[in-house]
PDB file of C-alpha atoms in Angstrom:
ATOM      1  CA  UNK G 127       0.000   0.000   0.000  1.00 71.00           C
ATOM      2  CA  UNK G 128       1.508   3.076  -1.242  1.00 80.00           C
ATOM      3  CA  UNK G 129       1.359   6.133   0.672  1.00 83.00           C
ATOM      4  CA  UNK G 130       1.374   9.663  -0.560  1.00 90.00           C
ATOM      5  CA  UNK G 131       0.660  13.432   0.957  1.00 91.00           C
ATOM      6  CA  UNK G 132      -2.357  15.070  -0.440  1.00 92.00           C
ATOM      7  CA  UNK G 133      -4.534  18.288   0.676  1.00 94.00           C
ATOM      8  CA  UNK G 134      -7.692  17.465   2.471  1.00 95.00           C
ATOM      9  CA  UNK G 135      -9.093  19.091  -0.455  1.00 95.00           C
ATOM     10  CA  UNK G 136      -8.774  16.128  -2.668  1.00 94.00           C
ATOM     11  CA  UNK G 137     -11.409  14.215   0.209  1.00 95.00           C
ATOM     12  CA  UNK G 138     -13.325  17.062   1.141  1.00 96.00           C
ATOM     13  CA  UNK G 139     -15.410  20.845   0.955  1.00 97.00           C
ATOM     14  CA  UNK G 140     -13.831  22.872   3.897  1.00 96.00           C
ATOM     15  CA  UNK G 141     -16.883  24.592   5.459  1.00 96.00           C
ATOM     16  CA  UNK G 142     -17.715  26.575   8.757  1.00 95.00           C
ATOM     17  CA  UNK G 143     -20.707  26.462  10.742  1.00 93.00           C
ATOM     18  CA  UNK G 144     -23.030  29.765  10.790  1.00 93.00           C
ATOM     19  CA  UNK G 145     -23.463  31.670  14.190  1.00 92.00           C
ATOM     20  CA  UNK G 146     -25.220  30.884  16.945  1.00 92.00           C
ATOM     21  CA  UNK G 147     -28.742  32.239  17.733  1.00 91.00           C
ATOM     22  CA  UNK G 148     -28.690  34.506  20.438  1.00 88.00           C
ATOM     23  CA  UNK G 149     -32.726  34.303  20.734  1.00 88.00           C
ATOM     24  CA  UNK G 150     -32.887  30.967  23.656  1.00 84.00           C
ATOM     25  CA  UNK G 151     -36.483  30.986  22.089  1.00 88.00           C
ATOM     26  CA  UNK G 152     -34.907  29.738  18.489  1.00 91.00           C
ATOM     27  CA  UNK G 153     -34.363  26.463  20.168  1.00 93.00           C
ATOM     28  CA  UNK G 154     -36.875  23.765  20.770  1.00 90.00           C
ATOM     29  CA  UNK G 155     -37.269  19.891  21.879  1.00 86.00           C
ATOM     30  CA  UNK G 156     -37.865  19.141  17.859  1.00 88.00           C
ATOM     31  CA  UNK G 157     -35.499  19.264  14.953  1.00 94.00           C
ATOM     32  CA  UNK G 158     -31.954  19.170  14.084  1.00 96.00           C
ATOM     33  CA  UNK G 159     -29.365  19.326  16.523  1.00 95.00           C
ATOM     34  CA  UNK G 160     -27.102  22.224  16.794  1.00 96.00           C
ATOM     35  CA  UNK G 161     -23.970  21.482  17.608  1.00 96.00           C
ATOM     36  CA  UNK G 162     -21.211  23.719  19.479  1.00 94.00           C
ATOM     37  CA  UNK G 163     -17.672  23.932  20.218  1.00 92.00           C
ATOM     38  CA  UNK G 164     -18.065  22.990  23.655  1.00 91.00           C
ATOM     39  CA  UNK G 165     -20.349  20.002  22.401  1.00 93.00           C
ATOM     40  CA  UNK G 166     -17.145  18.151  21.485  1.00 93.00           C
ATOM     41  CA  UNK G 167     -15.806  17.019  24.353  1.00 90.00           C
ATOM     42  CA  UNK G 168     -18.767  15.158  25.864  1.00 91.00           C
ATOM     43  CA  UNK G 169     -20.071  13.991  21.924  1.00 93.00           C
ATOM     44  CA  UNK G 170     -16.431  11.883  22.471  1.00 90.00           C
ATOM     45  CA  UNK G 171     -16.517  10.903  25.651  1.00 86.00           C
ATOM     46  CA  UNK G 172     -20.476   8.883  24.728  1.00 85.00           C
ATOM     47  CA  UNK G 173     -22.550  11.593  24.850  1.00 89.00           C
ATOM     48  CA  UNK G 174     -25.597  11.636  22.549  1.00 92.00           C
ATOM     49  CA  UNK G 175     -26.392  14.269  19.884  1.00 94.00           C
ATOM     50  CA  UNK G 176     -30.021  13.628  20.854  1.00 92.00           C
ATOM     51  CA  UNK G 177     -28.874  15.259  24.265  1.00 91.00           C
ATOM     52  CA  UNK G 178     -28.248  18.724  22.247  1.00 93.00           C
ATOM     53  CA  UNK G 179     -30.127  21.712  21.568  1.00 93.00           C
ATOM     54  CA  UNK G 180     -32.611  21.328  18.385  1.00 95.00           C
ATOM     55  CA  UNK G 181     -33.207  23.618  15.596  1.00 95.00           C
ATOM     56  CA  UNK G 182     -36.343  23.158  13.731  1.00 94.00           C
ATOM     57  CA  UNK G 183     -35.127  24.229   9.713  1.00 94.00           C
ATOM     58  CA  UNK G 184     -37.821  26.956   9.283  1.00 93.00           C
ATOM     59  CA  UNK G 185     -35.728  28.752  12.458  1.00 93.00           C
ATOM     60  CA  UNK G 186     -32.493  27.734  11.008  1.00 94.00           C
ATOM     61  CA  UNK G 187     -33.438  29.252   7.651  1.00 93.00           C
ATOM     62  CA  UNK G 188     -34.169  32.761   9.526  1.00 93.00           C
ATOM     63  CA  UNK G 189     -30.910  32.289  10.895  1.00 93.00           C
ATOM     64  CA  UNK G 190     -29.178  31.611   7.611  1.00 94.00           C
ATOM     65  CA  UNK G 191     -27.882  27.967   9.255  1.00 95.00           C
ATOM     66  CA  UNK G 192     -26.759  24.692   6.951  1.00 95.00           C
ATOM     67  CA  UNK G 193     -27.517  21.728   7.752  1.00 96.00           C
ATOM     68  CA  UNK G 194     -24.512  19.672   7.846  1.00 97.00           C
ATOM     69  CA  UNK G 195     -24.991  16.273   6.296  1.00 97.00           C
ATOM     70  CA  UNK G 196     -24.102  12.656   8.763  1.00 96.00           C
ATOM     71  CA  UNK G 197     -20.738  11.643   8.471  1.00 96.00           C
ATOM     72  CA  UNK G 198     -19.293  15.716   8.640  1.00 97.00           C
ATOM     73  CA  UNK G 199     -15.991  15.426  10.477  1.00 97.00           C
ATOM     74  CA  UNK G 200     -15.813  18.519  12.873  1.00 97.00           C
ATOM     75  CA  UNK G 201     -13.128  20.161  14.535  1.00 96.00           C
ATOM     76  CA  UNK G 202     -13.238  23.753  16.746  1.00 95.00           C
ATOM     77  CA  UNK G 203     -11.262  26.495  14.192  1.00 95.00           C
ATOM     78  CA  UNK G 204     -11.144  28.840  16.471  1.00 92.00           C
ATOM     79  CA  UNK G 205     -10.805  30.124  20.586  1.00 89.00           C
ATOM     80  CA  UNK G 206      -9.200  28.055  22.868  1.00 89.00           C
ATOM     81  CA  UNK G 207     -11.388  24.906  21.693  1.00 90.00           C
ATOM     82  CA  UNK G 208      -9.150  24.768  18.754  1.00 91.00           C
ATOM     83  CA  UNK G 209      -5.886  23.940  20.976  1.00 91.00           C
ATOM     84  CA  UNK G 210      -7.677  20.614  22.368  1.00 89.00           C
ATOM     85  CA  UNK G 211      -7.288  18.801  18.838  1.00 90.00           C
ATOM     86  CA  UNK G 212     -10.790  17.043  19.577  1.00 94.00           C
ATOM     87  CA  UNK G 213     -12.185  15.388  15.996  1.00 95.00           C
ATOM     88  CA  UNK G 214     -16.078  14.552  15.444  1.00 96.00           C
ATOM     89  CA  UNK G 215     -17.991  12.568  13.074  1.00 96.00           C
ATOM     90  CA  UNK G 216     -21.601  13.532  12.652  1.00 97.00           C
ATOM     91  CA  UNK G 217     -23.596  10.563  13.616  1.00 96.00           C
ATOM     92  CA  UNK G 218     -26.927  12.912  11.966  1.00 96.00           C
ATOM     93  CA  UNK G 219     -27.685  15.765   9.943  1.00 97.00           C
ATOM     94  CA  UNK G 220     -27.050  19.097  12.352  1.00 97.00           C
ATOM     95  CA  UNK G 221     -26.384  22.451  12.419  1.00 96.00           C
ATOM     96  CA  UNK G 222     -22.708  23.812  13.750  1.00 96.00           C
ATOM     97  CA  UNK G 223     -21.691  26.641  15.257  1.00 95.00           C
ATOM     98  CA  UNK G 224     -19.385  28.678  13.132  1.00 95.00           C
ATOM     99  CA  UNK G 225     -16.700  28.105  15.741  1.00 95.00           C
ATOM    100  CA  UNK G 226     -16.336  24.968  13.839  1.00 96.00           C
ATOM    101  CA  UNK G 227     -14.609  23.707  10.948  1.00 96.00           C
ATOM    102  CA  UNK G 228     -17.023  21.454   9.358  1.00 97.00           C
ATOM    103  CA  UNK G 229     -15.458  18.830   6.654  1.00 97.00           C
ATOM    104  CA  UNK G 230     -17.746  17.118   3.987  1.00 97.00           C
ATOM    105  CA  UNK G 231     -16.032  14.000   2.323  1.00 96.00           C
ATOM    106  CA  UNK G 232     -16.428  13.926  -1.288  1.00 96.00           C
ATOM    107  CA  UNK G 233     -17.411  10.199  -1.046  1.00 95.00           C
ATOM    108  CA  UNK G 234     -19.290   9.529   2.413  1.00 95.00           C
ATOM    109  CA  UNK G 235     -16.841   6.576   2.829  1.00 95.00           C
ATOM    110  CA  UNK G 236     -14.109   8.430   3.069  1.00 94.00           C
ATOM    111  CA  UNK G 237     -15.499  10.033   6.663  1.00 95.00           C
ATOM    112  CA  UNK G 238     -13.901   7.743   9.277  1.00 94.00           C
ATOM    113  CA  UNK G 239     -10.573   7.598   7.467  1.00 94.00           C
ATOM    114  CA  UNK G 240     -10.687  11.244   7.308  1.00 95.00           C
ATOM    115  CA  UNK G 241     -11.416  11.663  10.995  1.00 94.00           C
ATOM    116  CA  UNK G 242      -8.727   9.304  11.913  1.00 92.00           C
ATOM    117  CA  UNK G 243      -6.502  10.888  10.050  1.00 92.00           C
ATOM    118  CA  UNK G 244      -6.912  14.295  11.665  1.00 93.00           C
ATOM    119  CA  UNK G 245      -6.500  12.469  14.805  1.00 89.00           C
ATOM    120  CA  UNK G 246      -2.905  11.719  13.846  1.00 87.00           C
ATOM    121  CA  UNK G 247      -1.982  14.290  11.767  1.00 89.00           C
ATOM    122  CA  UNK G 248      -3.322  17.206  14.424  1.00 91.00           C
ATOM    123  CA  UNK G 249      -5.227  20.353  13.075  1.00 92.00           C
ATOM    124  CA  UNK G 250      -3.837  22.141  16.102  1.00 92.00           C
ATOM    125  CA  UNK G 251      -0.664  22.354  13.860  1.00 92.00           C
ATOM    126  CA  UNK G 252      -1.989  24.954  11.768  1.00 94.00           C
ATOM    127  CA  UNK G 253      -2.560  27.464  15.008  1.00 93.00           C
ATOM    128  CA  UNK G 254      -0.154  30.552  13.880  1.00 90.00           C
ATOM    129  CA  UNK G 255      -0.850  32.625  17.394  1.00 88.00           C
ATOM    130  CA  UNK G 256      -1.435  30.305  20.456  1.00 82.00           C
ATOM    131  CA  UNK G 257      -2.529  33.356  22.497  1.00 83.00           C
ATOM    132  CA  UNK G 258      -5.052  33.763  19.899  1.00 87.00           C
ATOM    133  CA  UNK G 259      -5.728  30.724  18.848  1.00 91.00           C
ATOM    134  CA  UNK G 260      -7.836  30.639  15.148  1.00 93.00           C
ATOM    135  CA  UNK G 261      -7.470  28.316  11.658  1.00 95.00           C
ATOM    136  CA  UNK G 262      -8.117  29.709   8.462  1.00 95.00           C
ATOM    137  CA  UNK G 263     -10.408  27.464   6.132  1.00 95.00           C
ATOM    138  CA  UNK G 264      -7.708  27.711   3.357  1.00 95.00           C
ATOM    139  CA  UNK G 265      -4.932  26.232   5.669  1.00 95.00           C
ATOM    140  CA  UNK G 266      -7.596  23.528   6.293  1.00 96.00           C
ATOM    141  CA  UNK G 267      -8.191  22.761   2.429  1.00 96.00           C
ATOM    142  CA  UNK G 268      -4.270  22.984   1.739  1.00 95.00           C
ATOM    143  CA  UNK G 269      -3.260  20.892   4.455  1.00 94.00           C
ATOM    144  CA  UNK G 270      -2.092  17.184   4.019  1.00 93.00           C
ATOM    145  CA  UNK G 271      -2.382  13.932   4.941  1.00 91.00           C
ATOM    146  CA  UNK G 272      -0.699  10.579   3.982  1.00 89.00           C
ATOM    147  CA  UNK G 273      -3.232   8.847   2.303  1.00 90.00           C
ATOM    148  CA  UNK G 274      -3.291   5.905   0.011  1.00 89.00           C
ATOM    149  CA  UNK G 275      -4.835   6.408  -3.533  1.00 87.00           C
ATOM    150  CA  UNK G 276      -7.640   3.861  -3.517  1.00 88.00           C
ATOM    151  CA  UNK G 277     -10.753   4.065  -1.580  1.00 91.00           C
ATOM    152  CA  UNK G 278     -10.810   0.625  -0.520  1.00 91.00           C
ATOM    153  CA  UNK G 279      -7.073   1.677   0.842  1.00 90.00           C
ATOM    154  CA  UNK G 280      -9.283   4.083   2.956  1.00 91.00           C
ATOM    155  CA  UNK G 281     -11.506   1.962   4.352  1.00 90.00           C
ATOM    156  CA  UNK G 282      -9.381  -0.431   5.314  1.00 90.00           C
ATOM    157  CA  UNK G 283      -7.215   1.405   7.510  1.00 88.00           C
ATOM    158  CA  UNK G 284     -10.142   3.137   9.265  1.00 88.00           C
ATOM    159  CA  UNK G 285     -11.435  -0.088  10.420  1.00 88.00           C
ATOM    160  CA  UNK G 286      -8.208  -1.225  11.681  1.00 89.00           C
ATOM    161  CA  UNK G 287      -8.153   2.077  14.025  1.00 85.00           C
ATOM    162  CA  UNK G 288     -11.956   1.713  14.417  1.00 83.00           C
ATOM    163  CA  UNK G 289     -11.108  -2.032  15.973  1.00 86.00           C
ATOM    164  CA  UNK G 290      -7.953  -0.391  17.906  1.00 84.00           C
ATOM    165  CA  UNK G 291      -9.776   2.293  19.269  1.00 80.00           C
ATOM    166  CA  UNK G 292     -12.919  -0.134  20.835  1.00 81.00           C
ATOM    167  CA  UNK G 293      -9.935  -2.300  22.129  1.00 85.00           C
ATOM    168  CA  UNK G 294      -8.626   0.816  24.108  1.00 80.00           C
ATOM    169  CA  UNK G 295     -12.001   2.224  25.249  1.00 76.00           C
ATOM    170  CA  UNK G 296     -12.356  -1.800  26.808  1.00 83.00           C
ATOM    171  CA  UNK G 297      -9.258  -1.849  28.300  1.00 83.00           C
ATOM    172  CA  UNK G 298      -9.867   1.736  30.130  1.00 77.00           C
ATOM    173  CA  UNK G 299     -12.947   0.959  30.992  1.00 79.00           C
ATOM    174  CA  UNK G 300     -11.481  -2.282  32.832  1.00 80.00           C
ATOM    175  CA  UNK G 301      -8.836  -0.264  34.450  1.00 73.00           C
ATOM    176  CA  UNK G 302     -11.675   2.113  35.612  1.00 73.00           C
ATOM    177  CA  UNK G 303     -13.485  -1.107  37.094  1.00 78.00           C
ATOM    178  CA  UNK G 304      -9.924  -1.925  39.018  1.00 75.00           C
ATOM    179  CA  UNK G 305      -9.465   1.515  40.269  1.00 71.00           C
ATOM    180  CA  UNK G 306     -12.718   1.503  42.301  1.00 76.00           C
ATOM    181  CA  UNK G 307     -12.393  -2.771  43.502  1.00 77.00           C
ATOM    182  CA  UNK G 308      -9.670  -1.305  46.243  1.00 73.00           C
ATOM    183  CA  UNK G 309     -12.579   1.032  47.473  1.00 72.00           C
ATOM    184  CA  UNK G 310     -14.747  -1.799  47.375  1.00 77.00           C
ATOM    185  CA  UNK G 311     -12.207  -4.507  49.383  1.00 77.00           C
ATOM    186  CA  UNK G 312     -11.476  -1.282  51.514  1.00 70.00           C
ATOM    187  CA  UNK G 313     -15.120  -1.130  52.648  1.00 72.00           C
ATOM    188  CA  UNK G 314     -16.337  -4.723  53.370  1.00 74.00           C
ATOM    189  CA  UNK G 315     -13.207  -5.302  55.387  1.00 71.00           C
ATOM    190  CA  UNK G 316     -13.116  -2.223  57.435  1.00 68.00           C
ATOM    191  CA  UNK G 317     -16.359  -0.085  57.107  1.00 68.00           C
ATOM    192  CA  UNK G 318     -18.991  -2.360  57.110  1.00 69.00           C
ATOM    193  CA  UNK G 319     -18.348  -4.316  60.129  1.00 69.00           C
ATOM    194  CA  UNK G 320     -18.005  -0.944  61.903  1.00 68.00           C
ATOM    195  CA  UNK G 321     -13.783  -1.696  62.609  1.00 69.00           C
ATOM    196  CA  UNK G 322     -13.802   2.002  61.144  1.00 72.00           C
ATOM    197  CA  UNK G 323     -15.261   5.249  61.733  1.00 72.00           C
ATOM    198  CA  UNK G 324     -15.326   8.803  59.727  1.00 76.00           C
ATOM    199  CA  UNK G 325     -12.646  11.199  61.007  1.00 81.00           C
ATOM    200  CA  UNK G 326     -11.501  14.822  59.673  1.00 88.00           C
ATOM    201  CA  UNK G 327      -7.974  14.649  57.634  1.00 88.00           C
ATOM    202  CA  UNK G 328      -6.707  17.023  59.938  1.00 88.00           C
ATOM    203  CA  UNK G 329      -7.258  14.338  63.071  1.00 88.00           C
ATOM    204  CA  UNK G 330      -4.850  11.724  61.227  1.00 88.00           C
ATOM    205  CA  UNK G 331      -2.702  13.989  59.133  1.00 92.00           C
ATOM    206  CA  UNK G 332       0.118  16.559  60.595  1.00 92.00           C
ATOM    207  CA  UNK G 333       0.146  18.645  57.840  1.00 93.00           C
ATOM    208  CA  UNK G 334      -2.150  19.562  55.157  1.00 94.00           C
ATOM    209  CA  UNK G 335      -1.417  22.042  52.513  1.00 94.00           C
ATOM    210  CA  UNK G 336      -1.044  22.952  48.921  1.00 95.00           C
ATOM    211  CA  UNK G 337       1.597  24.315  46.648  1.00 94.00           C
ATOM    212  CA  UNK G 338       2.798  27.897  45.457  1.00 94.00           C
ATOM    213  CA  UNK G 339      -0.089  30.439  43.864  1.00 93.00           C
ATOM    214  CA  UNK G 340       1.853  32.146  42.042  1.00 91.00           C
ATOM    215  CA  UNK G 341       2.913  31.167  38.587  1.00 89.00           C
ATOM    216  CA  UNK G 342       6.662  30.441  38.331  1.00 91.00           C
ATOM    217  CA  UNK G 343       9.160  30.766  36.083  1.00 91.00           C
ATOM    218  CA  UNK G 344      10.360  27.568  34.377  1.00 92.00           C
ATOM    219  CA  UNK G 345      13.724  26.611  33.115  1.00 92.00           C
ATOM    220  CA  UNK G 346      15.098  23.886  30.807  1.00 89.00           C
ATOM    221  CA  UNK G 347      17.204  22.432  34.043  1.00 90.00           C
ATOM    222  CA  UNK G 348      16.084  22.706  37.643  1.00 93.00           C
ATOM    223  CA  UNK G 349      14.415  21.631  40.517  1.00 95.00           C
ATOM    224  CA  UNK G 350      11.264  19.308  39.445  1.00 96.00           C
ATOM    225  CA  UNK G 351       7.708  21.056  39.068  1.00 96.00           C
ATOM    226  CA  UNK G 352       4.592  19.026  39.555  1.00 95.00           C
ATOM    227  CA  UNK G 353       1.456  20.147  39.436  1.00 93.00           C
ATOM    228  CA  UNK G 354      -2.764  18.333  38.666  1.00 92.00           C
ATOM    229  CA  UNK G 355      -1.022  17.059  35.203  1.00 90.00           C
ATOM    230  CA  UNK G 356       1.324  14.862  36.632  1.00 92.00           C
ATOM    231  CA  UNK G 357      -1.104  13.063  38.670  1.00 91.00           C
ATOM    232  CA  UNK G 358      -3.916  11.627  36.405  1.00 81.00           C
ATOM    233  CA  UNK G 359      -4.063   7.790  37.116  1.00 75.00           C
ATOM    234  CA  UNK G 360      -3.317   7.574  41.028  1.00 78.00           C
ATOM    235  CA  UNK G 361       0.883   7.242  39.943  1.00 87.00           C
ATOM    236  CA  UNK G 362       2.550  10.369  39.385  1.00 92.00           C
ATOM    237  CA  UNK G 363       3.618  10.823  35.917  1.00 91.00           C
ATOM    238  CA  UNK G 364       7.779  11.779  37.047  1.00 92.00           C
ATOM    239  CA  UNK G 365       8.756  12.177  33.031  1.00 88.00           C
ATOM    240  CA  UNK G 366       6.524  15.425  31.554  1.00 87.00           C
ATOM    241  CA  UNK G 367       7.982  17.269  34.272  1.00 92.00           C
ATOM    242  CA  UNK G 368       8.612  21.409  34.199  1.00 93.00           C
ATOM    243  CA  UNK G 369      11.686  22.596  36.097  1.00 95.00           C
ATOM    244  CA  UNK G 370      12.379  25.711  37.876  1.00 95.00           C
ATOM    245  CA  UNK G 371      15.401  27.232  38.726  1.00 94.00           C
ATOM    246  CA  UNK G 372      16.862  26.563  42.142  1.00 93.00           C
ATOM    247  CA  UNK G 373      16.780  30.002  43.447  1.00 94.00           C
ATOM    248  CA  UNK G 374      12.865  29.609  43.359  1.00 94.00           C
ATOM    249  CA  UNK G 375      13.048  26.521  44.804  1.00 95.00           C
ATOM    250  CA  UNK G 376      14.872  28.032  48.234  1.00 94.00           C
ATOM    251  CA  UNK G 377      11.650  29.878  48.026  1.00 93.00           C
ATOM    252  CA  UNK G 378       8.957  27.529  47.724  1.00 94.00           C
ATOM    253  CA  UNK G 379      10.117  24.926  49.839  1.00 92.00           C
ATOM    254  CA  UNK G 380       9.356  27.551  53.192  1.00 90.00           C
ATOM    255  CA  UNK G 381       5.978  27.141  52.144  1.00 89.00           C
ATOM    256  CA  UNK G 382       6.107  22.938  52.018  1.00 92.00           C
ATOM    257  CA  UNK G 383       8.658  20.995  51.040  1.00 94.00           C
ATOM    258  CA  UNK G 384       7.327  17.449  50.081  1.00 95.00           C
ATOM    259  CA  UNK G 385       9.229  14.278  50.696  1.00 94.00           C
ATOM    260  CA  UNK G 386       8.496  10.177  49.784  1.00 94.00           C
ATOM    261  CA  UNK G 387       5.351   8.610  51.230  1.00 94.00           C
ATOM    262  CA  UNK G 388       3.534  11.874  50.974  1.00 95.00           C
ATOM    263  CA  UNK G 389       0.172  11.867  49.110  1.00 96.00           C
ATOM    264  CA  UNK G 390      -0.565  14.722  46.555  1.00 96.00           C
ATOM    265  CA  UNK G 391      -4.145  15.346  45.441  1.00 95.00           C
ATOM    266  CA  UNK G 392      -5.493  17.245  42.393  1.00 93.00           C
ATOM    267  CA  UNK G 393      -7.569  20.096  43.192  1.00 91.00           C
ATOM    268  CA  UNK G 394      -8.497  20.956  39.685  1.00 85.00           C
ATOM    269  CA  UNK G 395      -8.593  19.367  36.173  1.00 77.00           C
ATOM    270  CA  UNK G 396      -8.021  15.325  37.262  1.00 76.00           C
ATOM    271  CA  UNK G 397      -9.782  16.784  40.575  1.00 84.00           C
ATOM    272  CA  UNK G 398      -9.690  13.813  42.913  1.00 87.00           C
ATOM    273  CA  UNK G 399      -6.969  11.894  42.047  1.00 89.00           C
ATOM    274  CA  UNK G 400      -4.156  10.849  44.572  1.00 92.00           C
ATOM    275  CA  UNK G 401      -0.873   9.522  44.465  1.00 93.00           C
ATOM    276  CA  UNK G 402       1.688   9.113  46.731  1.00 94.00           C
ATOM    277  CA  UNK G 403       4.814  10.205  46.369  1.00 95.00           C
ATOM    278  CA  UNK G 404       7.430   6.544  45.557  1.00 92.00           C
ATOM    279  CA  UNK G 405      10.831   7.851  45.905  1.00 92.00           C
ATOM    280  CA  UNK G 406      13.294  10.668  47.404  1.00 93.00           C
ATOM    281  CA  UNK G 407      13.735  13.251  45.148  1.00 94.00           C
ATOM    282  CA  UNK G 408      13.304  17.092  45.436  1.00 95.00           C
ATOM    283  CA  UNK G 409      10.747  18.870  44.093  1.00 96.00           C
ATOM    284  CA  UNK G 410       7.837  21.534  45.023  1.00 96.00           C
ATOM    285  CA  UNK G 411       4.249  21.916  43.591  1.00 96.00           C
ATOM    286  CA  UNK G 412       1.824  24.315  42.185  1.00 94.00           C
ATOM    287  CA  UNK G 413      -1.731  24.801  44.069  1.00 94.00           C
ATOM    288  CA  UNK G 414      -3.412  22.694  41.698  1.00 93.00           C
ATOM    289  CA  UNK G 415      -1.902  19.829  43.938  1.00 94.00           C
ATOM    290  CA  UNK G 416      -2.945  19.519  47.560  1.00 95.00           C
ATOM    291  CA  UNK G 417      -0.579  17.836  49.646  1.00 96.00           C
ATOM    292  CA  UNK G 418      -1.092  15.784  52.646  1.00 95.00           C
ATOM    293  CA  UNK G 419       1.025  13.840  55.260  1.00 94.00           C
ATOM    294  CA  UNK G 420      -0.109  11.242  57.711  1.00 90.00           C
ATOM    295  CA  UNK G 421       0.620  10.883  61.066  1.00 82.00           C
ATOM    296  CA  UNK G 422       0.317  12.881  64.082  1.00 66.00           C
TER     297      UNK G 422
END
């Protein structure tokens, strides 16, 4: 199977979505769905375009809206949606936000290769400012992708991912199970038969805090920086590390200055999460982390 770049062009009309009624009385329980950039996110994560706002198409017409055919492949253009890189396949006909690049495939076959492929080869790429973050339709229609030549190439290879991608969603959805069987073993053993009781964290813990609140200044070598992103799946994640420089550190560690077996929860983003800190090394934190430390 030969591979060669070609523009996303060659597989599909580059369109935007219109604008978004302002008038909350242009939406009702009947019609099309109308679908944001905020929609993304839970539209990937199982959510149901049922579970949007309608549009009936006399209201979209006053509003100057297309209706988007199934199979569109959507991705935010512009705001700080765009940066997140999600990718969306139109399971119905709906209406899009103009926030929204919205892709029609020449050949409605080519729509799940042309979704995968914009999984791999990131639209976020074509952000020129990331403090204003925006993607011109052109740079859309002239980008490209490795693709092969025939259709049935296509296909092919979206399946394969299609498989790959239910094999993942199993596998984290197993882990998910495991993560909450320790809770469960945790309970029977030592709640249940009342060997346990509810206590404050401050009655078993002799210090409870959090890290810096001020922004710092990072540095290509340095004292280790953690903060909510390095603690997503109750192990902290010690390789995407920031560093600061050591000055700052002398600073921050008045404030706390963790140390192994101490347990750091996210505050915000993976909010909930815990770890606990495996080894000696230094290193400080930034207030999305909480830390705690047993014993008093």
């Amino acid at each position: 199977m030969n591979l060669e770049p070609i523009p996303i062009s060659s597989l599909a009309v580059v369109k935007s979505g219109g604008g978004a009624p302002q008038d909350s009385d242009a939406f009702s329980e009947d019609g099309h769905p109308f679908v944001r950039a905020g929609s993304l996110s839970g539209l990937l994560n199982g959510g149901s375009e049922e579970g949007l706002e309608k549009i009936k198409p006399d209201v979209a017409k006053a509003y100057r809206l297309s209706l988007f055919p199934q199979g569109t492949v959507l991705f935010a253009k512009s705001g700080m949606s765009a940066t997140k890189g999600y990718v969306y396949r139109l399971k119905q006909p709906a209406y899009v936000v103009n926030h929204l690049a919205a892709l029609i495939p020449h050949d409605p076959r080519d729509s799940k290769f042309l979704a995968r492929a914009l999984e791999y080869y990131s639209p976020t790429s074509l952000i020129k400012d990331q403090a204003y973050p925006s993607i011109r339709l052109g740079d859309i229609s002239e980008m490209e992708l490795l693709s092969p030549g025939a259709i049935e190439d296509r296909l092919r290879i979206a399946a394969i991912l299609d498989q790959a991608d239910s094999l993942r969603r199993l596998r984290q959805r197993a882990i998910d199970r495991l993560n909450t069987l320790g809770q469960a073993i945790f309970y029977e053993m030592f709640v249940a038969d009342g060997r346990c009781r509810s206590a404050p964290l401050n009655e078993v813990c002799e210090l409870i805090t959090d890290g810096t609140h001020h922004t710092p200044t990072y540095s290509e070598k340095g004292i280790l920086f953690l903060s909510a992103k390095n603690v997503t799946t109750r192990r902290i994640d010690w390789e995407n590390v920031k560093q600061i420089p050591e000055e700052l550190h002398i600073e921050l560690q008045r404030r706390v200055s963790p140390r192994r077996s101490d347990i750091l929860l996210a505050k915000n983003g993976t909010t909930g999460v815990a770890a606990i800190v495996d080894r000696d090394v230094i290193f400080d934190i930034y207030v999305s982390l909480a830390l705690l430390r047993a014993g008093k």
